[in-house]
Short mmCIF file of C-alpha atoms and ligand atoms in Angstrom, two decimals:
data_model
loop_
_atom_site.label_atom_id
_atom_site.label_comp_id
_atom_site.label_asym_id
_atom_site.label_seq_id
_atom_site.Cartn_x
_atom_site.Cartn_y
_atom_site.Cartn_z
CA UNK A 1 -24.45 -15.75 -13.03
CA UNK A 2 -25.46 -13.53 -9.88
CA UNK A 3 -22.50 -13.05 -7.61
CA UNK A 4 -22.93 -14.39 -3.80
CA UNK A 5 -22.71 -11.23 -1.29
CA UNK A 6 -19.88 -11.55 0.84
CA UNK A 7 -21.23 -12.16 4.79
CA UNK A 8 -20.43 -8.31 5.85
CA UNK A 9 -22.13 -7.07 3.04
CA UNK A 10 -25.80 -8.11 3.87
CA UNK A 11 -27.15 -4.55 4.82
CA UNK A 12 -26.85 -4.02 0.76
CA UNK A 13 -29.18 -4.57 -1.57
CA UNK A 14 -27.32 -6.72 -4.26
CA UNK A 15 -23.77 -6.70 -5.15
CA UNK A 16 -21.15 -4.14 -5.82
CA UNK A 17 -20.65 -2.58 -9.29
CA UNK A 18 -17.11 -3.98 -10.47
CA UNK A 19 -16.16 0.06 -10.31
CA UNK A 20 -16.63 -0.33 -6.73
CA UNK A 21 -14.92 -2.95 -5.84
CA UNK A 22 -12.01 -1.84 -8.33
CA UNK A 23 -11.92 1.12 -7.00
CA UNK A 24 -12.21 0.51 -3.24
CA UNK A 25 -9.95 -2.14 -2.81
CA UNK A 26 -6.67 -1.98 -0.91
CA UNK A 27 -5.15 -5.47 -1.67
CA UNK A 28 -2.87 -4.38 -4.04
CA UNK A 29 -0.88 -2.21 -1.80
CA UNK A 30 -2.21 -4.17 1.75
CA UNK A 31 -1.02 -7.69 1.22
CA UNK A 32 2.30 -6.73 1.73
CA UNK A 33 1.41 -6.73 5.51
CA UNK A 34 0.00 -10.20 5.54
CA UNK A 35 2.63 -11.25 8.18
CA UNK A 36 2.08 -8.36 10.53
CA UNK A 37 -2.28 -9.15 10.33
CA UNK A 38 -1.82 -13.02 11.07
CA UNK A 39 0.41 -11.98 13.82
CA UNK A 40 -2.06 -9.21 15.04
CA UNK A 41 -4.87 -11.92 14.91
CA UNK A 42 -3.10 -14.62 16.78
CA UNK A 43 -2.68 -12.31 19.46
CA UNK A 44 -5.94 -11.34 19.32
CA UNK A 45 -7.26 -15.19 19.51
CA UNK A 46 -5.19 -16.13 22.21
CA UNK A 47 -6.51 -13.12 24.05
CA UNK A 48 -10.13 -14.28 23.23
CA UNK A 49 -9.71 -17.94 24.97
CA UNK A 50 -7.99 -16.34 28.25
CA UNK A 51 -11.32 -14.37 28.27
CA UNK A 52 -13.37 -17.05 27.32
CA UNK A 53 -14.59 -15.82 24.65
CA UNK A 54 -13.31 -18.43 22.42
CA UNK A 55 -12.23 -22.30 23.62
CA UNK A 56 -8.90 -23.44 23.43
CA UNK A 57 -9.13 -26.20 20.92
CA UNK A 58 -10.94 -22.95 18.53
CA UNK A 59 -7.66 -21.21 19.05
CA UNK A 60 -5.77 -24.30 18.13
CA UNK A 61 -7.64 -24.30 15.07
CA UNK A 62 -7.50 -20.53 14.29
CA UNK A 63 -3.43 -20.70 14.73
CA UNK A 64 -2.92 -23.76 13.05
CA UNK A 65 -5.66 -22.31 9.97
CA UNK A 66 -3.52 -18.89 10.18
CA UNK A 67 -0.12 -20.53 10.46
CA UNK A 68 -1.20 -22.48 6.97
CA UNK A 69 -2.02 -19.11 5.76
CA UNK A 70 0.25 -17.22 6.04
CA UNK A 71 2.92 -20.44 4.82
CA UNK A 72 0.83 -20.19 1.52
CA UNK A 73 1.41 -16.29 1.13
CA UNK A 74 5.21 -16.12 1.73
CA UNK A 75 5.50 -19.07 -0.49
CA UNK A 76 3.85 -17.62 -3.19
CA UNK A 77 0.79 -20.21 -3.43
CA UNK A 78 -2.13 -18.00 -2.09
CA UNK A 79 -4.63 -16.70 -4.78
CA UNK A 80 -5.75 -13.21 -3.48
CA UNK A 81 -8.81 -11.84 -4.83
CA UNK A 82 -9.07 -8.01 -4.95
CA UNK A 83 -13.32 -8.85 -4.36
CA UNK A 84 -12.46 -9.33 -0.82
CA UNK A 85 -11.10 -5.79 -0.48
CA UNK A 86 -8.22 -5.84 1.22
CA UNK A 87 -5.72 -7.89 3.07
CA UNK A 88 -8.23 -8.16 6.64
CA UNK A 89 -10.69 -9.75 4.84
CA UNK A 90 -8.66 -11.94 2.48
CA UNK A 91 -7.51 -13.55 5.41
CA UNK A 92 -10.68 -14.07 7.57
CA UNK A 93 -11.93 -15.27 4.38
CA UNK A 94 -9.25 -18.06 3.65
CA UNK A 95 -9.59 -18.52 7.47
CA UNK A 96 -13.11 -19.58 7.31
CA UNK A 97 -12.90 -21.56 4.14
CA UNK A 98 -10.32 -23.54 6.16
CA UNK A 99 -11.63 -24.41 9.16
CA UNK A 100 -15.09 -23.64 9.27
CA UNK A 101 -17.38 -22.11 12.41
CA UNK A 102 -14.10 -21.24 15.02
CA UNK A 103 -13.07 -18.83 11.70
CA UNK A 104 -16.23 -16.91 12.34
CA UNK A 105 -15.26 -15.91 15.69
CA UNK A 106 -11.91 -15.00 14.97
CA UNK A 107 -13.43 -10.99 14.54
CA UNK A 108 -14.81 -10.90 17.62
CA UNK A 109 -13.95 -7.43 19.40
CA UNK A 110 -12.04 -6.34 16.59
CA UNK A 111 -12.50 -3.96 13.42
CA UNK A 112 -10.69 -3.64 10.58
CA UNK A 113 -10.14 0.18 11.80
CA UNK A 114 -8.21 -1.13 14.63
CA UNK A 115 -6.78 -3.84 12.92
CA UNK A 116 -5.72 -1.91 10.25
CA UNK A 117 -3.81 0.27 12.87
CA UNK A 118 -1.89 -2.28 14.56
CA UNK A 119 -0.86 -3.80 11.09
CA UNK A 120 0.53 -0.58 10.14
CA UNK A 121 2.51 -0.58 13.61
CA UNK A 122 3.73 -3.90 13.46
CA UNK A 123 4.97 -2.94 9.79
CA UNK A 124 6.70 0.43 10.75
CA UNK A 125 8.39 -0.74 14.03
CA UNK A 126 10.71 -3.63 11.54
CA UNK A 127 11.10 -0.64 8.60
CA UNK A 128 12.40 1.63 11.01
CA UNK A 129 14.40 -1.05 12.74
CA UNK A 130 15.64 -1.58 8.68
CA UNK A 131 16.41 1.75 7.60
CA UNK A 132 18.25 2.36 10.92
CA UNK A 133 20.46 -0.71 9.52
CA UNK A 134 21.09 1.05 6.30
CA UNK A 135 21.62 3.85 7.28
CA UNK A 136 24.15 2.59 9.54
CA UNK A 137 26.08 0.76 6.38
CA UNK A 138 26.00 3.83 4.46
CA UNK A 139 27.65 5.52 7.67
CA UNK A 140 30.23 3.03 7.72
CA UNK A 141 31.20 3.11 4.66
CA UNK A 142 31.32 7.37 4.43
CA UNK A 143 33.56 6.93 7.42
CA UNK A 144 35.94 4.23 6.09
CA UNK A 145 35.97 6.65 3.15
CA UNK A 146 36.68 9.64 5.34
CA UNK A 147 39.63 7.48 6.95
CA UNK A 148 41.60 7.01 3.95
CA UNK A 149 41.21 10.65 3.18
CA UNK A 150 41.90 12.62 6.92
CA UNK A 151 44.72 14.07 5.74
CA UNK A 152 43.88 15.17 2.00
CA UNK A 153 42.60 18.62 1.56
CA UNK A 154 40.08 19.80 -0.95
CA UNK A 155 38.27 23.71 -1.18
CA UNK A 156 35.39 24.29 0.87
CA UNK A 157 32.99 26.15 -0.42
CA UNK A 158 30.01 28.05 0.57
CA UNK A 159 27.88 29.66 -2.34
CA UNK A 160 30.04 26.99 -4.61
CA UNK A 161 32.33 29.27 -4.48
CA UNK A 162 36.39 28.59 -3.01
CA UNK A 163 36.04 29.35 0.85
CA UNK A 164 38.53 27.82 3.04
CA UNK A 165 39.93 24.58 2.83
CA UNK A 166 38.97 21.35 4.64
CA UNK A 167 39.68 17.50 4.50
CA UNK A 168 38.03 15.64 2.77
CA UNK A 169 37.34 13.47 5.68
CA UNK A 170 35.66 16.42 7.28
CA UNK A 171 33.74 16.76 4.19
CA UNK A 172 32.67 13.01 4.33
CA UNK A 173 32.00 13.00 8.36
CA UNK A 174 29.37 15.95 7.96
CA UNK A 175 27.35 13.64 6.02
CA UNK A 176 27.29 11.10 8.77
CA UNK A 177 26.64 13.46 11.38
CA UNK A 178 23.12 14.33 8.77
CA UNK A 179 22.69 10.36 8.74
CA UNK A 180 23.26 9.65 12.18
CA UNK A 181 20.29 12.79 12.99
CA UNK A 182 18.32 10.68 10.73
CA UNK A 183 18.67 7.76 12.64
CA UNK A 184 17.90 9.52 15.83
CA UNK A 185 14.79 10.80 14.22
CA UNK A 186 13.81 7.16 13.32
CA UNK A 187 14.47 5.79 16.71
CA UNK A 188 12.22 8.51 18.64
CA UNK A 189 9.32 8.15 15.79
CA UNK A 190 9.16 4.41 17.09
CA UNK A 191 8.01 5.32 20.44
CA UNK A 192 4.57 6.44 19.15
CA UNK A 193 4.49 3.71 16.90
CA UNK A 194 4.80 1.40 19.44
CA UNK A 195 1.26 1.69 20.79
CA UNK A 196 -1.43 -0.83 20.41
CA UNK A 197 -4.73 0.50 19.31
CA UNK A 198 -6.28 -3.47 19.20
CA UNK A 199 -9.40 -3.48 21.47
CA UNK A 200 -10.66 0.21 19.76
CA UNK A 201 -12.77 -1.81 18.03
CA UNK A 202 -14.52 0.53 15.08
CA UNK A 203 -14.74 3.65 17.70
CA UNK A 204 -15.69 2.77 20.70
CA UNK A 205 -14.09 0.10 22.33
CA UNK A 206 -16.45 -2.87 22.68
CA UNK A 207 -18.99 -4.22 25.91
CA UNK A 208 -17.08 -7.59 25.26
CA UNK A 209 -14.18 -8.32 28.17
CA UNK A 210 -10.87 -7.88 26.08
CA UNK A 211 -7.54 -7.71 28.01
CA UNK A 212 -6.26 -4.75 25.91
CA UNK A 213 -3.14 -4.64 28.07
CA UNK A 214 -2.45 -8.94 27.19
CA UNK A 215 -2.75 -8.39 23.09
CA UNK A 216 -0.37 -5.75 23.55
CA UNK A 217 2.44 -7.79 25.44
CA UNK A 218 2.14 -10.46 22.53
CA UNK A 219 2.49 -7.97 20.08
CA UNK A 220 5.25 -6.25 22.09
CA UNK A 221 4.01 -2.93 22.14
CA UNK A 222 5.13 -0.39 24.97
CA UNK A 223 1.50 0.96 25.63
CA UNK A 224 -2.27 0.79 24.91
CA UNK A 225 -3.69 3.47 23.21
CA UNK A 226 -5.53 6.09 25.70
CA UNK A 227 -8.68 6.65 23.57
CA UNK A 228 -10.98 4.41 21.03
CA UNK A 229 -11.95 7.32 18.85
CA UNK A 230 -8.30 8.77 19.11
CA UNK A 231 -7.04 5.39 18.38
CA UNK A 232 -8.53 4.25 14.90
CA UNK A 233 -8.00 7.23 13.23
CA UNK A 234 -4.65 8.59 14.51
CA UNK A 235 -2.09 8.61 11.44
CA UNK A 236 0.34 11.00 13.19
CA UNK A 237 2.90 8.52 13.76
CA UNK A 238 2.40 7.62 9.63
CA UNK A 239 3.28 11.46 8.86
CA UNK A 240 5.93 11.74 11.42
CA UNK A 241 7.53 8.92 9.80
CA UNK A 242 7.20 9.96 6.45
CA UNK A 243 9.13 13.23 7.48
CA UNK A 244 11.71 11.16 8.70
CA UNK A 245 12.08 9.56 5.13
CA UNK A 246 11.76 13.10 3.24
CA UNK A 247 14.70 14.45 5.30
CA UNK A 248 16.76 11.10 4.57
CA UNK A 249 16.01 11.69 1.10
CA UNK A 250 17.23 15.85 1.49
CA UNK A 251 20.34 14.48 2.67
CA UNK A 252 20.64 11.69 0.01
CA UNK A 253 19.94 14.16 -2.20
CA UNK A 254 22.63 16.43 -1.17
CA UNK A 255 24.85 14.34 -1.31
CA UNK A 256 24.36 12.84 -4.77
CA UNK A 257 23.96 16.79 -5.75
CA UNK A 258 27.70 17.10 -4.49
CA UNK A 259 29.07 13.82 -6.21
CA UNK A 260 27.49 14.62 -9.53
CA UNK A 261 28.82 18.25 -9.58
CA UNK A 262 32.48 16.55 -8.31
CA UNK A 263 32.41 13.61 -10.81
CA UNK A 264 32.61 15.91 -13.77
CA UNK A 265 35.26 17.00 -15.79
CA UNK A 266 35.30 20.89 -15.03
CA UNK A 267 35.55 19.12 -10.60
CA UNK A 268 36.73 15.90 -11.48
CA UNK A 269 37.57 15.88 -7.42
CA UNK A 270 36.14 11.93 -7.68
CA UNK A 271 35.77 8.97 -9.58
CA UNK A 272 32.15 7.08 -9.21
CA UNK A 273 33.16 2.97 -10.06
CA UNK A 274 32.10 2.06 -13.22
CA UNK A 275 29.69 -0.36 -12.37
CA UNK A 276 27.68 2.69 -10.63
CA UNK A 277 27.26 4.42 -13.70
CA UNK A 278 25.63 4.55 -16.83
CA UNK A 279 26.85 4.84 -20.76
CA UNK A 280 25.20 7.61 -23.29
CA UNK A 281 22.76 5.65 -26.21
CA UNK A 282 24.90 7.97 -28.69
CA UNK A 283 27.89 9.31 -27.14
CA UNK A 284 30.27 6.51 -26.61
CA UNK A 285 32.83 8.56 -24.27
CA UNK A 286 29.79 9.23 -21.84
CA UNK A 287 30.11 7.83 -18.04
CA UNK A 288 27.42 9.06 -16.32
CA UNK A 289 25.96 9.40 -12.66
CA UNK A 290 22.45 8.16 -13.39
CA UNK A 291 21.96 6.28 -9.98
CA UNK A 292 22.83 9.52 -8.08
CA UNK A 293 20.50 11.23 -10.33
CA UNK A 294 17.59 9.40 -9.90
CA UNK A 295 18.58 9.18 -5.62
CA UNK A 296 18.18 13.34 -6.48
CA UNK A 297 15.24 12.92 -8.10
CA UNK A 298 12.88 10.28 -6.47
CA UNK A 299 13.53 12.68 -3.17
CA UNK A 300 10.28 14.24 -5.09
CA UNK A 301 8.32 11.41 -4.42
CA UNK A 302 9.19 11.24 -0.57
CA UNK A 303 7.83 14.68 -0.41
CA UNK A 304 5.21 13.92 -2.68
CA UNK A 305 3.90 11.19 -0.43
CA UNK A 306 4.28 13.74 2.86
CA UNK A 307 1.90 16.32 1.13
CA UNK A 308 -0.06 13.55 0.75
CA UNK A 309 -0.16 12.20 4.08
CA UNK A 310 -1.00 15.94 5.54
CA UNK A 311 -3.90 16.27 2.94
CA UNK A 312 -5.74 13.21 4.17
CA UNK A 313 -5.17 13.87 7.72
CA UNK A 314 -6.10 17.66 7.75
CA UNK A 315 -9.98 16.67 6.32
CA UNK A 316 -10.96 14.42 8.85
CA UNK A 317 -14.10 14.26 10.26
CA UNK A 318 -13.50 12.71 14.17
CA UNK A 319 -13.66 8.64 13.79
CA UNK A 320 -12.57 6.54 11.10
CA UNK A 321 -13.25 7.25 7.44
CA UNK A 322 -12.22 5.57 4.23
CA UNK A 323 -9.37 8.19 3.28
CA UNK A 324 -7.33 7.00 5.72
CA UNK A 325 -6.44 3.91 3.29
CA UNK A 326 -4.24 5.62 1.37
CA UNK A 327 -2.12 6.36 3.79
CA UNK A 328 -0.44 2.96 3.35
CA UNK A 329 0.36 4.27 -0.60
CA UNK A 330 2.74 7.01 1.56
CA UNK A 331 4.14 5.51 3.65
CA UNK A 332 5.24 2.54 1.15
CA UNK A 333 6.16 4.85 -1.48
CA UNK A 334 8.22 6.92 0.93
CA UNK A 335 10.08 4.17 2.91
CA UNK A 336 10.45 2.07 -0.42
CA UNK A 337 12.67 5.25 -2.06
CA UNK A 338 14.47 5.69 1.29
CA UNK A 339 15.31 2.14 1.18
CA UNK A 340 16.62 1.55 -2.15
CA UNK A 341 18.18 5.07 -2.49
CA UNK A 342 20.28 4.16 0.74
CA UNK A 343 21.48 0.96 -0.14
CA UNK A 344 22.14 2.76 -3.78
CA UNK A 345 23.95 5.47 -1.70
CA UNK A 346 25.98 3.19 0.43
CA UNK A 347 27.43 1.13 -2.71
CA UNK A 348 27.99 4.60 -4.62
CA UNK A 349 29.83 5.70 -1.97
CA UNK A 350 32.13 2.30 -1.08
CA UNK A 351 33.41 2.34 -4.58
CA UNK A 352 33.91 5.66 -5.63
CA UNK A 353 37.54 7.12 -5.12
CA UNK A 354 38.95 10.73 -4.46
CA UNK A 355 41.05 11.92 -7.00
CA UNK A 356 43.99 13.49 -4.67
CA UNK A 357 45.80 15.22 -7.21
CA UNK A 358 43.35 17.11 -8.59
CA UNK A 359 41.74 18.06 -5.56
CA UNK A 360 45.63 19.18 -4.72
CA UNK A 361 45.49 21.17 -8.17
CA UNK A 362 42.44 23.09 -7.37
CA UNK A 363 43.90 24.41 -4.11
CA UNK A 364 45.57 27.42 -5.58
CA UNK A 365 42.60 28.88 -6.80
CA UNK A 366 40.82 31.02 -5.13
CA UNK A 367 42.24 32.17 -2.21
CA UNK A 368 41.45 29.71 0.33
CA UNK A 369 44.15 30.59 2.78
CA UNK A 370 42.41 34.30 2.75
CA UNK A 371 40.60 33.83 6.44
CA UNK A 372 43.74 32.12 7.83
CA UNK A 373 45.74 35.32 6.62
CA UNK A 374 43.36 37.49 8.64
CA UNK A 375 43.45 35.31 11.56
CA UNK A 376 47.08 36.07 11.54
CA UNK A 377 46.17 39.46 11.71
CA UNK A 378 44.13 38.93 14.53
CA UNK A 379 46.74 37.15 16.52
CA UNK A 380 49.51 39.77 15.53
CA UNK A 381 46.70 42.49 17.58
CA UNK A 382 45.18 43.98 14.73
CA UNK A 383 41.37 44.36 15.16
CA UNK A 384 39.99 41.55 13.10
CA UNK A 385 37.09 43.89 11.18
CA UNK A 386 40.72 45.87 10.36
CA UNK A 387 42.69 42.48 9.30
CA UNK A 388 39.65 41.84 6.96
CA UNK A 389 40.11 44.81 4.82
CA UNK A 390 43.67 44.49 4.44
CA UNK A 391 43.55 40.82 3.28
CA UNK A 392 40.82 41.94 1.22
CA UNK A 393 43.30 44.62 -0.56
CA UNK A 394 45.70 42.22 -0.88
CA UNK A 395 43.82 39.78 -2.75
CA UNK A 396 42.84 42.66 -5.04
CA UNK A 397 46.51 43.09 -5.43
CA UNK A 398 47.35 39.51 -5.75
CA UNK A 399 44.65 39.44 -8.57
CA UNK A 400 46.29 42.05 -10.62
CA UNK A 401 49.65 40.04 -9.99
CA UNK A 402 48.10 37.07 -10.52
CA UNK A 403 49.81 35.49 -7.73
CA UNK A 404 48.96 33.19 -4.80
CA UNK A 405 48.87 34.83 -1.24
CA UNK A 406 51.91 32.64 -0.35
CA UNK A 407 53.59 33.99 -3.38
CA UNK A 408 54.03 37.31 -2.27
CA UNK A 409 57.55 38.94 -0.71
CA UNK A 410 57.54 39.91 2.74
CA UNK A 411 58.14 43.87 1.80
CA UNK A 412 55.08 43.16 -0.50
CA UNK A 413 52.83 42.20 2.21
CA UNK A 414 54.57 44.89 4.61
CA UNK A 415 53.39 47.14 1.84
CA UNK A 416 49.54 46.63 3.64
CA UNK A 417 50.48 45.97 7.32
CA UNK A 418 53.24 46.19 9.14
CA UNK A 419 52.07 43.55 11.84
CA UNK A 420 52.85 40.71 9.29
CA UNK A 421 56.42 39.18 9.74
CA UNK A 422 58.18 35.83 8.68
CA UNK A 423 56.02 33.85 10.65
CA UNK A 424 52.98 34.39 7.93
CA UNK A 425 54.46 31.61 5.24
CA UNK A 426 53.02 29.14 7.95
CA UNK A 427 49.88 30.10 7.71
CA UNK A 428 49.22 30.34 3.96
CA UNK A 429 48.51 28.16 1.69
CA UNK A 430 45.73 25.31 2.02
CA UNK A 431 47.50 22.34 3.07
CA UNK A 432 49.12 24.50 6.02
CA UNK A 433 45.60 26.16 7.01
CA UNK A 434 44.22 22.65 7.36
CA UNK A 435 46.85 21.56 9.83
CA UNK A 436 46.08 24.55 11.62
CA UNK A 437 42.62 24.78 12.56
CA UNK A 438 42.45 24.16 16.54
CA UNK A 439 38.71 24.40 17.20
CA UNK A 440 36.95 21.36 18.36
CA UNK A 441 34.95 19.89 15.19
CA UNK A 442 36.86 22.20 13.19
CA UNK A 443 37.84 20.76 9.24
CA UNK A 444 41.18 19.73 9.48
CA UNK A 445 42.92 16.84 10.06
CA UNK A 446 43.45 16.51 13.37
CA UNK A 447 39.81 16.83 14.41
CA UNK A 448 39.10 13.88 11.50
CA UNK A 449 41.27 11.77 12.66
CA UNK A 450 39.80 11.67 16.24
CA UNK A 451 36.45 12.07 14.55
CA UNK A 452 37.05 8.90 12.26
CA UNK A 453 38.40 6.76 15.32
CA UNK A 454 34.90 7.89 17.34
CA UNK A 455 32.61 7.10 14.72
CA UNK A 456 34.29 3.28 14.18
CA UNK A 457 34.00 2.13 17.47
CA UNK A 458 30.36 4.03 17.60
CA UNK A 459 29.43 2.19 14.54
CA UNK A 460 31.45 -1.32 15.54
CA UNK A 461 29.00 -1.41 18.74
CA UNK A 462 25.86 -1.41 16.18
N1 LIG B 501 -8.68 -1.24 4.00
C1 LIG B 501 -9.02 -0.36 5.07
C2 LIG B 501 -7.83 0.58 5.35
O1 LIG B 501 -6.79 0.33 4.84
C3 LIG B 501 -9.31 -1.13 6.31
C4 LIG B 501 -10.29 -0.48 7.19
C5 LIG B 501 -11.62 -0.44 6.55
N2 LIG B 501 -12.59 -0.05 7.48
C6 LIG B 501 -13.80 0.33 7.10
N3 LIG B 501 -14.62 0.61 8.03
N4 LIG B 501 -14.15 0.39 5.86
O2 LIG B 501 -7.93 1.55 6.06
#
């Protein structure tokens, strides 16, 4: 049985081999945008009848044909066929099946390379406004986290090795300072989405009247795209965003990094809920972090799909060409991983539950009160490159005595300055330090308390 040619395929001579049409198609990823291309058209058809292009009661019957349309989609009931290439032409298709001649003049003016654009814009403008709202939970519920815990102190590191001490509230609030950069990010990659490209046509624009600046204001878009050729093939905004979702999933990643490393038994600094973790097929003792794992891992992918957004781009010759498809396989794969991993994140991170006491435990080790000593110094007059290398000798000597810096006698410390008096007992040890630190946005609790009481009623506005 010989196949009928579809209506924009009469230039060829027969039909497409079945590899073609396999391997062409875009369907499979495309149809997720259904909504976004029957909005995109409507626009476009009322645009048409203002110019009289089309007649009203044609519109009526494109809407009403589109409305049914896209009813049958959501619902479930719409047979796509992957012959009709992608999402664009699955719908003209239905559309003309429908109602007839008016269906045939739905594409006038328009491409699929601009189409295709403003789909992709439509789409991006409600993920970004989505992520934005995750990311906002997961905020919300690192600072309720950070609340309960201004006033405990845990080691901070650097290298992963003891530094100084913080809160842990501190601890928690740098992560929402990461997220809320990330939503910043987000937010200013919207403004060149927002830019209608419809009335580009293939290239060129078109010799047809269309009120560029009308289909716009339906779509509410900001602007019109400055230039045809510019338009249809401009994916800068699809990279930009992509970035956006590779640093989101750095900082997911860092985190879960963090809570995997604290969750076990050597840290043990927190408890992940139960129902965020996973049991061992053999070992029946096993509780492990396998969502924060796989938020580590599937960061990969994220990247994976920004290489892969660069690569298409950078081999373009000016206009449209066919590569430019895939960039709807990025910038799925990348904002479905930032979605889920968030919303994985958020949950993790609402349940899970600082163990106090053995953060507490883990204070003595290490010397974390060693800067504080030397600030000490400082404010006794000695030069602080001069307070450095005393402390340091006196950790040496604390070492060998296996002692804590606020172990040691007055005479012993007198022993390596003389510019230490009684005074120094309230500046050592960790939970002191941590009530000490005066610099704005410093670690300690004072500056997470007032950090935790900004970031609610920032977040409470949202
Ligand atoms: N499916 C195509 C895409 O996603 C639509 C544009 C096709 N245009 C073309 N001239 N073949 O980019």
């Amino acid at each position: 049985m010989s196949k009928q040619k579809k209506n924009w395929e009469q230039r060829l001579s027969g039909t497409p081999d079945k590899l073609t049409v396999a391997f062409v198609e875009s369907l499979s990823l495309d149809k997720r945008l259904y909504k976004y291309d029957i909005a995109g058209s409507a626009a476009h058809a009322e645009m048409l009848v203002e110019q009289n292009l089309i007649s009203k009661s044609e519109l009526k019957e494109i809407k009403k044909g589109l409305s049914e349309i896209r009813d049958e989609m959501s619902s479930g009931k719409f047979k796509f066929d992957k012959e009709l290439e992608d999402i664009h032409m699955v719908i003209e298709d239905a559309l003309i099946k429908k109602i007839g001649e008016p269906g045939k003049k739905l594409h006038t003016g328009r491409s699929r390379n601009d189409q295709v654009s403003t789909d992709i814009r439509l789409w991006m403008r409600d993920e970004i406004e989505l992520l934005v709202k995750k990311l906002t939970s997961l905020e919300k519920s690192l600072v309720e986290l950070a609340g309960k815990h201004a006033g405990d102190v845990m080691p901070g590191f650097t290298h992963l090795q003891h530094a100084q001490p913080v809160v842990v509230g501190s601890y928690l609030l740098s992560f929402v300072e990461r997220f809320e950069r990330d939503i910043v990010r987000l937010n200013n990659c919207s403004r060149p989405v927002n830019v209608s490209p419809l009335g580009s046509g293939a290239l060129a624009g078109s010799t047809l009247r269309l009120d560029r600046k009308s289909t716009a204001e339906k779509l509410g878009f900001k602007d019109i795209s400055r230039n045809s050729i510019d338009a249809v093939s401009d994916r800068d905004f699809c990279a930009e965003f992509i970035f956006d979702c590779a640093l989101i999933a750095t900082h997911l990643s860092q985190l879960a990094e963090d809570w995997i490393i604290y969750s076990s038994e050597e840290f043990g600094f927190l408890r992940l809920d139960d129902s965020f973790c996973t049991s061992s097929s053999m070992m029946p003792q096993k509780r492990n972090p396998d969502l924060l794992e796989l938020i580590r891992s599937r960061t990969g992918r994220v990247y994976g799909s920004l290489m892969g957004i660069l690569t298409v781009l950078k081999a373009q010759p000016t206009g449209y060409n066919r590569d430019l498809q895939e960039d709807k396989f990025h910038i799925f794969t990348a904002s479905d991983m930032i979605d889920s991993s968030i919303e994985a994140a958020a949950a993790i991170v609402s349940g899970t539950t600082f163990n106090t006491e053995k953060l507490a435990a883990n204070l003595d080790k290490g010397f974390l009160d060693a800067t504080a000593l030397a600030e000490y110094l400082v404010n006794k007059g000695v030069p602080f490159r001069q307070a450095h290398g005393i402390v340091g000798s006196i950790v040496n000597f604390c070492e060998e005595q296996n002692k804590g810096l606020s172990e040691l006698s007055l005479d012993e410390f007198k022993a390596y300055s003389e510019a230490v008096e009684t005074d120094v007992y309230e500046n050592l040890g960790s939970e002191k330090v941590a009530r000490n630190y005066i610099t704005e946005g410093a670690a300690g609790q004072q500056q997470t308390e007032q950090r935790v009481s900004y970031w609610r009623e920032q977040l409470s506005e949202r």
